[in-house]
Amino acid sequence: MPSNADILKEAEAAASATPQRAEQLYKQILDPSTASTSNSDAGNGDRDQLLRDQETALVKLAELYRDQKNAKGLSEVITLSRSFMSSTAKAKTAKLIRTLLNFFSSIPDSRQAQIAVLMDNIDWSKREKRIFLKHSLEIRLVALQLEVLQYKPALARIDTLLTELKRLDDKMILTEVHLLESRVYRGIGNLTKAKAALTSARTAANSIYCPPHLQAALDLQSGVLHAEDKDYKTAYSYFFETFENMSAQDDPGALNALKYMLLCKMMLNLPEDVTSLLSIKLAVKYAQLREIESMRAIALAHQNRNLAEFEKALRDYKDELSSDPTIRSHLAALYDTLLEQNLLRIVEPYSVVEIGYVATQVGQGRQAVETKLSQMILDKIFHGVLDQGRGCLIVFDQPEVDNSYGAAIDTLGQVSKVVDSLYAKTVKIA
């Protein structure tokens, strides 16, 4: 009967040409009946070797399903690994299951499969009283729920996690969970709670050694929240810190930090700085990526104050610009600002101008332009009135500010002080 080592070699050789055969061979090693037969009279050394062979077979079988983009098969491997994990050290178990779960990242549209397998394994680890593995899996589950916008179940699990973690006083995991909490609250638009959760994360991180990747994640979230408050200068400084930190570690997240830096420059009305920013040493290797090309196209349209170019960039780079909620929301605000600037430039020389003409000049629908002009009048960006009967906009001159009322109030205030002073002196004399 061939040994497990021989079976592994045969399976590895067959993996590329006949993956079905490789799958059968890996499952043969993992078969509990075979393992128990082989292990019945085996010593500790043979048993350790068997466990190592089973671990190798698990990982190789998971790699096979990953290459085949088979999310269901990979889920089954993770479930199958439980019998193996029951015989190994808890630390090794956590490392193995993380390795297997990481293979999902190469399989498209596998998030729901990941969520299902994570919930199943969380229940298993709870029954087996593997508390640290359970916490690790729950953190991963919350991150996935955040990605698929399942905010309510994510918050419910975070609340339970925080209660357990505060009893254990594990500052590292507390930092990660509070950071996730901040991201979830930001996702549902509750910025007050998002900031409070981030403060809790930083407090926990200050009492321990915070790994560079976690510090970078905290800085990134700080930048995102400052950008939501329209404090783009502070946000830029946080994004720059994150970019430097992640670039030093070759972290893929550095690309997002760079995109946010470019976004801040545009929101600060400095689109011309985008080109110079992309010429710095750390940014050069990202400059030709499509994600960065999309930001460069938006910056050029903003610099030219050209709505048509802006819309074309949004169409041409739809996937890159709409997939990130931070980029998407701020570009919507930037587009709105650019539309206002274009409308102001067009109506400024006129006292009366047809709405249809304005709509043609900016390349927008008449109804959309009419609505925007109405909003600008209400916001007092300029003074005027829409004459819908004639289909035109009447623009008023900037009204002169009359300070007479304010000056009169100031004078009366001063007179009151003089009277009070004279009254105080008469009281002293009397």
Coordinates of C-alpha atoms in Angstrom, one line a residue:
M1 CA 0.0 0.0 0.0
P2 CA 1.6 3.4 -1.0
S3 CA 2.5 5.8 1.8
N4 CA 0.9 9.2 2.3
A5 CA 4.1 10.8 1.0
D6 CA 3.8 8.9 -2.3
I7 CA 0.1 9.7 -2.6
L8 CA 0.8 13.4 -2.0
K9 CA 3.5 13.4 -4.8
E10 CA 1.2 11.6 -7.2
A11 CA -1.7 14.1 -6.4
E12 CA 0.6 17.1 -6.9
A13 CA 1.8 15.8 -10.2
A14 CA -1.9 15.2 -11.3
A15 CA -3.2 18.6 -10.1
S16 CA -2.7 20.5 -13.3
A17 CA -3.5 17.8 -15.9
T18 CA -6.2 15.7 -14.1
P19 CA -7.5 17.7 -11.1
Q20 CA -10.3 15.2 -10.5
R21 CA -7.7 12.5 -9.8
A22 CA -5.7 14.8 -7.5
E23 CA -8.9 15.6 -5.6
Q24 CA -9.5 11.8 -5.0
L25 CA -6.0 11.3 -3.8
Y26 CA -6.1 14.2 -1.3
K27 CA -9.5 13.0 0.0
Q28 CA -8.0 9.5 0.4
I29 CA -5.4 10.9 2.9
L30 CA -8.1 12.8 4.7
D31 CA -10.5 9.8 4.9
P32 CA -11.1 9.2 8.7
S33 CA -11.4 5.4 8.2
T34 CA -8.0 5.3 6.5
A35 CA -6.5 7.5 9.1
S36 CA -7.8 5.5 12.0
T37 CA -6.6 2.2 10.4
S38 CA -3.1 3.7 9.9
N39 CA -3.1 5.1 13.3
S40 CA -4.3 2.2 15.3
D41 CA -1.0 0.8 16.3
A42 CA 1.1 3.8 15.4
G43 CA 3.6 5.5 17.7
N44 CA 3.7 9.2 18.5
G45 CA 6.2 9.8 15.6
D46 CA 3.9 8.1 13.0
R47 CA 0.9 9.9 14.4
D48 CA 2.7 13.3 14.1
Q49 CA 3.7 12.4 10.5
L50 CA 0.1 11.5 9.7
L51 CA -1.2 14.8 11.0
R52 CA 1.4 16.7 8.9
D53 CA 0.3 14.7 5.8
Q54 CA -3.3 15.5 6.5
E55 CA -2.6 19.2 7.0
T56 CA -0.7 19.2 3.7
A57 CA -3.6 17.4 1.9
L58 CA -6.1 19.9 3.4
V59 CA -4.1 22.9 2.1
K60 CA -3.4 21.4 -1.3
L61 CA -7.1 20.4 -1.8
A62 CA -8.1 23.9 -0.8
E63 CA -5.6 25.3 -3.3
L64 CA -7.1 23.0 -6.0
Y65 CA -10.6 24.3 -5.3
R66 CA -9.3 27.9 -5.3
D67 CA -7.7 27.5 -8.7
Q68 CA -11.0 26.0 -10.0
K69 CA -13.0 28.9 -8.5
N70 CA -15.0 26.4 -6.5
A71 CA -16.4 28.2 -3.4
K72 CA -18.6 25.3 -2.4
G73 CA -15.7 22.8 -2.5
L74 CA -13.6 25.2 -0.5
S75 CA -16.4 25.5 2.1
E76 CA -16.5 21.7 2.4
V77 CA -12.7 21.5 2.9
I78 CA -13.0 23.9 5.9
T79 CA -15.8 21.8 7.4
L80 CA -13.8 18.7 6.7
S81 CA -10.8 20.1 8.5
R82 CA -12.6 20.0 11.9
S83 CA -11.8 16.4 12.5
F84 CA -8.2 17.2 11.9
M85 CA -8.3 20.4 14.1
S86 CA -9.6 18.4 17.0
S87 CA -6.2 16.6 17.2
T88 CA -4.0 19.6 16.9
A89 CA -2.9 22.6 19.1
K90 CA -5.3 25.5 19.2
A91 CA -2.8 28.0 17.9
K92 CA -2.1 25.8 14.9
T93 CA -5.8 25.4 14.3
A94 CA -6.3 29.1 14.1
K95 CA -3.5 29.5 11.6
L96 CA -4.7 26.7 9.4
I97 CA -8.3 28.0 9.2
R98 CA -7.1 31.5 8.4
T99 CA -5.0 30.0 5.6
L100 CA -8.0 28.1 4.2
L101 CA -10.3 31.2 4.5
N102 CA -7.8 33.4 2.7
F103 CA -8.2 31.2 -0.4
F104 CA -11.7 32.7 -0.9
S105 CA -10.2 36.0 -1.9
S106 CA -9.3 34.6 -5.3
I107 CA -12.8 33.3 -6.0
P108 CA -15.2 35.9 -7.4
D109 CA -18.6 36.4 -5.9
S110 CA -17.8 34.2 -2.9
R111 CA -18.7 36.5 -0.1
Q112 CA -22.0 34.8 0.8
A113 CA -20.3 31.4 0.8
Q114 CA -17.6 32.8 3.2
I115 CA -20.3 34.3 5.5
A116 CA -22.1 30.9 5.6
V117 CA -18.9 28.9 6.3
L118 CA -17.8 31.5 8.9
M119 CA -21.1 31.3 10.8
D120 CA -21.0 27.5 10.8
N121 CA -17.5 27.4 12.1
I122 CA -18.2 30.1 14.8
D123 CA -21.0 27.8 16.1
W124 CA -18.6 24.9 16.1
S125 CA -15.8 26.8 17.9
K126 CA -18.4 27.9 20.5
R127 CA -19.4 24.3 21.1
E128 CA -15.8 23.2 21.3
K129 CA -15.0 26.2 23.7
R130 CA -12.3 27.5 21.4
I131 CA -12.9 31.1 22.4
F132 CA -9.9 32.8 20.7
L133 CA -10.7 31.0 17.4
K134 CA -14.3 32.1 17.8
H135 CA -13.3 35.7 18.3
S136 CA -11.0 35.6 15.3
L137 CA -13.7 34.2 13.0
E138 CA -16.3 36.7 14.3
I139 CA -14.0 39.6 13.5
R140 CA -13.6 38.3 10.0
L141 CA -17.4 37.8 9.7
V142 CA -18.1 41.4 10.7
A143 CA -15.6 42.7 8.1
L144 CA -17.4 40.6 5.4
Q145 CA -20.8 41.9 6.6
L146 CA -19.5 45.4 6.3
E147 CA -18.4 44.7 2.7
V148 CA -21.8 43.5 1.7
L149 CA -23.5 46.3 3.6
Q150 CA -25.1 44.1 6.3
Y151 CA -24.8 46.8 8.9
K152 CA -27.5 45.6 11.4
P153 CA -26.2 42.0 11.9
A154 CA -22.6 43.4 12.0
L155 CA -23.5 45.8 14.8
A156 CA -25.3 43.1 16.8
R157 CA -22.3 40.8 16.6
I158 CA -19.9 43.7 17.5
D159 CA -21.9 44.4 20.7
T160 CA -21.6 40.8 21.8
L161 CA -17.9 40.7 20.9
L162 CA -17.2 43.8 22.9
T163 CA -18.9 42.5 26.0
E164 CA -16.8 39.3 25.9
L165 CA -13.5 41.1 25.0
K166 CA -13.8 43.6 27.8
R167 CA -14.0 40.7 30.3
L168 CA -10.8 39.2 28.7
D169 CA -9.1 42.6 28.4
D170 CA -7.5 41.8 25.1
K171 CA -6.5 45.2 23.9
M172 CA -5.3 44.1 20.5
I173 CA -8.6 42.5 19.5
L174 CA -10.5 45.3 21.2
T175 CA -8.7 47.8 18.9
E176 CA -9.7 45.8 15.8
V177 CA -13.3 45.5 16.9
H178 CA -13.7 49.2 17.8
L179 CA -12.2 50.1 14.4
L180 CA -14.7 47.8 12.7
E181 CA -17.5 49.4 14.8
S182 CA -16.3 52.9 13.6
R183 CA -16.4 51.7 10.0
V184 CA -19.9 50.2 10.4
Y185 CA -21.3 53.4 12.0
R186 CA -19.7 55.5 9.2
G187 CA -21.4 53.2 6.7
I188 CA -24.9 53.9 8.2
G189 CA -24.1 57.6 8.4
N190 CA -23.8 58.0 12.2
L191 CA -20.6 60.0 12.3
T192 CA -20.9 60.9 16.0
K193 CA -20.8 57.2 17.0
A194 CA -18.2 56.5 14.3
K195 CA -15.8 59.0 15.9
A196 CA -16.6 57.7 19.4
A197 CA -15.7 54.1 18.3
L198 CA -12.5 55.4 16.7
T199 CA -11.5 57.2 19.9
S200 CA -12.1 53.9 21.8
A201 CA -9.9 52.1 19.3
R202 CA -7.1 54.6 19.7
T203 CA -7.3 54.4 23.5
A204 CA -7.0 50.6 23.4
A205 CA -4.1 50.9 20.9
N206 CA -2.2 53.4 23.0
S207 CA -1.9 50.9 25.9
I208 CA -0.2 48.2 23.7
Y209 CA 2.4 47.9 20.9
C210 CA 0.2 48.6 17.9
P211 CA 1.4 46.8 14.7
P212 CA 2.1 49.0 11.7
H213 CA -0.7 47.6 9.6
L214 CA -3.2 48.3 12.4
Q215 CA -1.9 51.8 13.0
A216 CA -2.2 52.5 9.3
A217 CA -5.9 51.3 9.4
L218 CA -6.6 53.6 12.3
D219 CA -5.0 56.6 10.4
L220 CA -7.0 55.7 7.3
Q221 CA -10.3 55.7 9.2
S222 CA -9.3 59.0 10.9
G223 CA -8.8 60.5 7.4
V224 CA -12.1 59.2 6.2
L225 CA -14.0 60.8 9.1
H226 CA -12.2 64.1 8.8
A227 CA -13.1 64.1 5.0
E228 CA -16.7 63.5 6.0
D229 CA -16.5 66.7 8.1
K230 CA -15.0 68.5 5.0
D231 CA -11.7 69.0 6.9
Y232 CA -9.7 67.9 3.9
K233 CA -6.4 69.3 5.0
T234 CA -6.3 67.2 8.2
A235 CA -7.7 64.2 6.2
Y236 CA -4.9 64.6 3.7
S237 CA -2.3 64.4 6.5
Y238 CA -3.8 61.2 7.8
F239 CA -4.0 59.6 4.3
F240 CA -0.3 60.6 3.7
E241 CA 0.8 58.9 6.9
T242 CA -1.2 55.8 5.9
F243 CA 0.2 55.8 2.4
E244 CA 3.8 56.0 3.7
N245 CA 3.2 53.2 6.3
M246 CA 1.4 50.8 3.9
S247 CA 3.9 51.4 1.1
A248 CA 6.8 50.5 3.4
Q249 CA 5.0 47.1 4.0
D250 CA 3.9 46.6 0.4
D251 CA 0.3 46.6 1.6
P252 CA -2.3 46.7 -1.2
G253 CA -4.2 49.2 0.9
A254 CA -1.6 51.8 0.0
L255 CA -3.4 52.3 -3.3
N256 CA -6.6 53.4 -1.6
A257 CA -4.7 55.8 0.6
L258 CA -3.1 57.4 -2.5
K259 CA -6.5 57.7 -4.2
Y260 CA -7.9 59.5 -1.1
M261 CA -4.9 61.8 -1.1
L262 CA -5.7 62.8 -4.7
L263 CA -9.3 63.2 -3.8
C264 CA -8.4 65.6 -1.0
K265 CA -6.4 67.7 -3.4
M266 CA -9.4 68.0 -5.7
M267 CA -11.8 68.8 -2.8
L268 CA -9.4 71.6 -1.7
N269 CA -9.7 73.0 -5.2
L270 CA -6.1 72.1 -6.0
P271 CA -6.5 69.7 -8.9
E272 CA -3.2 70.9 -10.4
D273 CA -1.4 69.3 -7.5
V274 CA -2.4 65.9 -8.6
T275 CA 0.3 65.6 -11.2
S276 CA 3.1 66.7 -8.9
L277 CA 1.8 64.3 -6.2
L278 CA 2.0 61.4 -8.5
S279 CA 5.6 62.2 -9.3
I280 CA 6.9 61.5 -5.8
K281 CA 9.0 58.4 -5.3
L282 CA 6.5 56.3 -3.4
A283 CA 3.6 57.1 -5.8
V284 CA 5.4 56.5 -9.1
K285 CA 4.8 52.7 -9.1
Y286 CA 1.0 53.3 -8.9
A287 CA 0.8 56.1 -11.4
Q288 CA 0.0 53.9 -14.4
L289 CA -2.7 51.9 -12.7
R290 CA -6.3 52.3 -14.0
E291 CA -7.5 53.4 -10.5
I292 CA -5.0 56.3 -10.5
E293 CA -5.8 57.1 -14.2
S294 CA -9.4 57.6 -13.2
M295 CA -8.5 60.1 -10.5
R296 CA -6.2 61.9 -12.9
A297 CA -9.0 62.2 -15.5
I298 CA -11.3 63.7 -12.8
A299 CA -8.6 66.1 -11.7
L300 CA -8.1 67.3 -15.3
A301 CA -11.9 67.8 -15.8
H302 CA -12.0 69.8 -12.5
Q303 CA -9.0 71.9 -13.5
N304 CA -10.7 72.7 -16.8
R305 CA -14.0 73.3 -15.0
N306 CA -15.5 71.1 -17.8
L307 CA -18.7 69.2 -16.8
A308 CA -18.7 67.2 -20.1
E309 CA -15.2 65.9 -19.3
F310 CA -16.2 65.2 -15.8
E311 CA -19.2 63.1 -16.9
K312 CA -17.1 61.3 -19.5
A313 CA -14.5 60.3 -16.8
L314 CA -17.3 59.0 -14.6
R315 CA -18.6 56.9 -17.5
D316 CA -15.2 55.7 -18.7
Y317 CA -14.0 54.7 -15.2
K318 CA -17.4 53.7 -13.8
D319 CA -16.1 50.6 -11.9
E320 CA -13.1 52.3 -10.4
L321 CA -15.0 55.4 -9.2
S322 CA -18.3 53.9 -8.1
S323 CA -17.0 50.8 -6.2
D324 CA -15.6 52.9 -3.3
P325 CA -18.3 54.7 -1.3
T326 CA -15.8 57.3 0.0
I327 CA -14.7 58.2 -3.6
R328 CA -18.3 58.1 -4.9
S329 CA -19.8 60.4 -2.2
H330 CA -17.1 63.0 -2.4
L331 CA -17.1 63.0 -6.2
A332 CA -20.9 63.6 -6.2
A333 CA -20.2 66.7 -4.0
L334 CA -17.4 67.8 -6.3
Y335 CA -19.7 67.4 -9.4
D336 CA -22.3 69.5 -7.6
T337 CA -19.7 72.3 -6.9
L338 CA -18.5 72.2 -10.5
L339 CA -22.1 72.5 -11.8
E340 CA -22.6 75.5 -9.5
Q341 CA -19.4 77.2 -10.7
N342 CA -20.4 76.6 -14.4
L343 CA -23.9 78.0 -13.8
L344 CA -22.5 81.1 -12.0
R345 CA -20.1 81.7 -14.9
I346 CA -22.9 81.6 -17.5
V347 CA -25.5 83.7 -15.7
E348 CA -23.1 86.3 -14.3
P349 CA -23.1 88.7 -17.3
Y350 CA -26.9 88.7 -17.6
S351 CA -29.8 90.4 -15.9
V352 CA -32.3 88.1 -17.6
V353 CA -31.4 84.8 -19.3
E354 CA -33.4 82.0 -20.7
I355 CA -33.2 78.7 -18.7
G356 CA -33.1 76.7 -21.9
Y357 CA -30.0 78.6 -23.0
V358 CA -28.3 78.0 -19.7
A359 CA -29.1 74.3 -19.9
T360 CA -27.6 74.0 -23.4
Q361 CA -24.4 75.8 -22.3
V362 CA -23.8 73.4 -19.4
G363 CA -25.0 70.3 -21.3
Q364 CA -27.7 69.4 -18.7
G365 CA -31.5 68.8 -18.9
R366 CA -33.7 71.9 -18.5
Q367 CA -35.5 70.5 -15.4
A368 CA -32.2 69.6 -13.7
V369 CA -30.8 73.1 -14.3
E370 CA -34.0 74.8 -13.1
T371 CA -34.0 72.7 -9.9
K372 CA -30.3 73.6 -9.3
L373 CA -30.8 77.3 -10.0
S374 CA -33.7 77.3 -7.5
Q375 CA -31.6 75.6 -4.9
M376 CA -28.7 78.2 -5.4
I377 CA -31.2 81.1 -5.0
L378 CA -32.5 79.6 -1.8
D379 CA -28.9 79.1 -0.5
K380 CA -28.2 82.7 -1.4
I381 CA -25.3 81.8 -3.7
F382 CA -26.6 84.5 -6.0
H383 CA -29.7 86.7 -5.9
G384 CA -32.4 86.3 -8.4
V385 CA -35.8 84.7 -9.2
L386 CA -37.1 82.1 -11.7
D387 CA -39.9 83.3 -14.0
Q388 CA -41.3 80.0 -15.0
G389 CA -44.1 81.6 -17.1
R390 CA -41.5 83.2 -19.4
G391 CA -39.0 80.4 -18.9
C392 CA -36.2 82.7 -17.8
L393 CA -34.0 83.6 -14.8
I394 CA -34.0 87.2 -13.6
V395 CA -30.6 88.0 -11.9
F396 CA -30.5 90.8 -9.3
D397 CA -27.5 92.9 -8.4
Q398 CA -25.8 92.1 -5.1
P399 CA -27.8 94.1 -2.5
E400 CA -25.8 96.7 -0.7
V401 CA -25.6 96.0 3.0
D402 CA -27.2 98.8 5.1
N403 CA -25.4 99.1 8.4
S404 CA -27.6 101.8 9.9
Y405 CA -29.6 99.5 12.1
G406 CA -26.4 97.9 13.5
A407 CA -24.7 101.3 14.0
A408 CA -27.8 102.6 15.9
I409 CA -27.8 99.6 18.2
D410 CA -24.1 100.1 18.9
T411 CA -24.7 103.8 19.7
L412 CA -27.5 103.0 22.1
G413 CA -25.3 100.5 23.8
Q414 CA -22.6 103.1 24.3
V415 CA -25.1 105.6 25.6
S416 CA -26.4 103.0 28.1
K417 CA -22.9 102.5 29.4
V418 CA -22.4 106.3 29.9
V419 CA -25.7 106.6 31.8
D420 CA -24.8 103.7 34.0
S421 CA -21.4 105.3 34.7
L422 CA -23.0 108.7 35.6
Y423 CA -25.5 107.0 37.9
A424 CA -22.8 105.1 39.7
K425 CA -20.9 108.4 40.3
T426 CA -24.0 110.2 41.6
V427 CA -24.6 107.4 44.1
K428 CA -21.0 107.8 45.4
I429 CA -21.4 111.6 45.8
A430 CA -24.7 111.2 47.7

